[in-house]
Every structure is written in structure tokens, then in C-alpha cells.
XYZ file of C-alpha atoms in Angstrom:
116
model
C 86.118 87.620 117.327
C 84.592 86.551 120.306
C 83.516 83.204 119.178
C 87.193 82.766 118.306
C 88.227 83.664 121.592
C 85.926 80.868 123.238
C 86.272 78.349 120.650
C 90.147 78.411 122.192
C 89.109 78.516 126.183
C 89.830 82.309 126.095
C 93.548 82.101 125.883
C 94.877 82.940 122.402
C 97.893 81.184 123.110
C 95.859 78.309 122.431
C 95.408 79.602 119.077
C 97.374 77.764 116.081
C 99.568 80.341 114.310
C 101.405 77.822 112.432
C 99.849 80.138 109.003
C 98.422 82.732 110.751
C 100.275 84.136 113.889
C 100.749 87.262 111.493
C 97.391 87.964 111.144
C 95.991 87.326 114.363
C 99.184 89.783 115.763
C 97.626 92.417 113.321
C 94.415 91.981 114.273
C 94.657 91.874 117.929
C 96.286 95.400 117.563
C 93.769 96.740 115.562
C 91.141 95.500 118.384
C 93.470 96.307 121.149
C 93.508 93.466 123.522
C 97.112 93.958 123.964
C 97.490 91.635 126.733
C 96.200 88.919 124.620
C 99.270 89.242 122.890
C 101.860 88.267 125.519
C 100.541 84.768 126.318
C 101.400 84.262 122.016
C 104.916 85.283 122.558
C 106.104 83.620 125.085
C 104.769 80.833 123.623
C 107.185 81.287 120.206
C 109.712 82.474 122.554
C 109.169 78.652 124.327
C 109.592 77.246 120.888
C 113.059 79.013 120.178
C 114.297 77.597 123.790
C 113.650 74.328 122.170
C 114.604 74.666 118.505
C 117.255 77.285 118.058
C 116.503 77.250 114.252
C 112.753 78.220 114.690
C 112.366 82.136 113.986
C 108.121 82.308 114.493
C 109.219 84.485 117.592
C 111.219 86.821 115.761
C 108.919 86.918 112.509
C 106.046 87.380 115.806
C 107.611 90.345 117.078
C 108.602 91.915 113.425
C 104.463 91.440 112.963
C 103.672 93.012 116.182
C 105.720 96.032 115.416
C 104.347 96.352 111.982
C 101.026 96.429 113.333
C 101.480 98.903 115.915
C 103.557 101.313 113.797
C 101.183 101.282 111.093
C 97.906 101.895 113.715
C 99.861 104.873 115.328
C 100.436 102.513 118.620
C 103.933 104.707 119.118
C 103.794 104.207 122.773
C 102.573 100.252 122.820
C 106.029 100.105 120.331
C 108.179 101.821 122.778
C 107.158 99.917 125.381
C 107.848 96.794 123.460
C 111.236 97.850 122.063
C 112.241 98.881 126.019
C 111.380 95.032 126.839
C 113.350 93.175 124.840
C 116.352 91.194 125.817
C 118.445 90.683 122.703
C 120.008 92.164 120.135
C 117.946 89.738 117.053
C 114.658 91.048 119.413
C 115.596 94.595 118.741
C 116.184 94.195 115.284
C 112.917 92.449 114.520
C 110.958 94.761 116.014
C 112.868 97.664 114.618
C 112.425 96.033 111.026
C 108.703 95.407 111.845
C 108.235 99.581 112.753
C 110.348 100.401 109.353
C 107.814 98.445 107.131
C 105.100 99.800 109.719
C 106.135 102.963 108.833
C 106.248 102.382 105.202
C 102.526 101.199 105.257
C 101.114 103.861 107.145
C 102.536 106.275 104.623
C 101.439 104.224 101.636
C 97.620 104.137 102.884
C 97.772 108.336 103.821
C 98.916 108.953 100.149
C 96.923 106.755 98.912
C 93.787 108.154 100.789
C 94.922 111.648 100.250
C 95.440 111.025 96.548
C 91.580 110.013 96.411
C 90.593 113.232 97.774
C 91.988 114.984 94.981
């Protein structure tokens, strides 16, 4: 991960997420450099500003909240959520904590089930 970060002048806005901004959301979460996350979107949310029709900054922020919802990352959600500006922001990241939600449940059955 740290080769990564170099390899792109340690700023992961740098990053291409043109196939991958879902997984490198997830796994900055997992590793917790949250602040690495905010350079990413305001970079989509640049790309909106120019092209109303491109949605990578509301598919970002649906990804972010998945991620945090499903690593128990309640308050890094709420804090997100309180920050948003628009209604299509909310729902994104309201969708993103649903299927978050959904996940996390999924992998504690599953693990409890192989305890049985």
C-alpha cells in the first residue's frame, strides 16, 4: 500500500479510479487513512461541476458509506452524512450504509453459522 501511495506522489487523488475508485474507497477504510479520502472526492465532485451526467461522485460516496457501515465506522458515517450538501448526496450515502448494513450482517451469520 505504500508503494502505491508513492508511485502516485502521495496524493491518492492522483490515483485513476476510472475501474477502481470502489475499491480503493473500501480499502482506504479498512486501513483508515480517512483523510486520504477527501482529496478523491472532491475530485469526482470537480468532475460533476463539469459534466452534470457523470455520477462517479455519487457512486464514490454510496462506496464510502458501504465501507464504513460494513467496518462498524458509525461515527466516520455520521460525520459524513452531517457534511453533505444535497439531497442526491444524502441519498447515496444513505443507500451505501443500507447495503453496508446488509453486508455486515451477511458476514456475522455467515461466521456465526461456521461456529456451529
Amino acid at each position: 500500500m505504500e508503494k502505491l501511495y508513492e508511485s502516485v506522489g502521495k496524493e491518492w487523488s492522483g490515483l485513476s479510479t476510472t475501474f477502481g475508485g470502489t475499491i480503493l474507497i473500501s480499502l482506504l477504510v479498512r486501513l483508515e487513512p480517512f483523510d486520504a479520502i477527501d482529496p478523491i472526492l472532491e475530485r469526482e465532485r470537480e468532475r460533476v461541476k463539469s459534466n452534470p451526467a457523470e455520477t462517479s461522485y455519487l457512486v464514490t460516496l454510496e462506496s464510502l458509506a458501504e465501507s464504513l457501515v460494513e467496518q462498524g465506522r458509525l461515527s466516520e458515517f455520521e460525520t459524513r452524512l452531517a457534511s453533505v450538501q444535497t439531497p442526491e448526496e444524502r441519498l447515496f450515502l444513505l443507500l451505501g450504509a443500507i447495503v453496508g448494513a446488509d453486508d455486515a450482517q451477511r458476514t456475522a451469520g455467515t461466521q456465526e453459522q461456521g461456529k456451529n
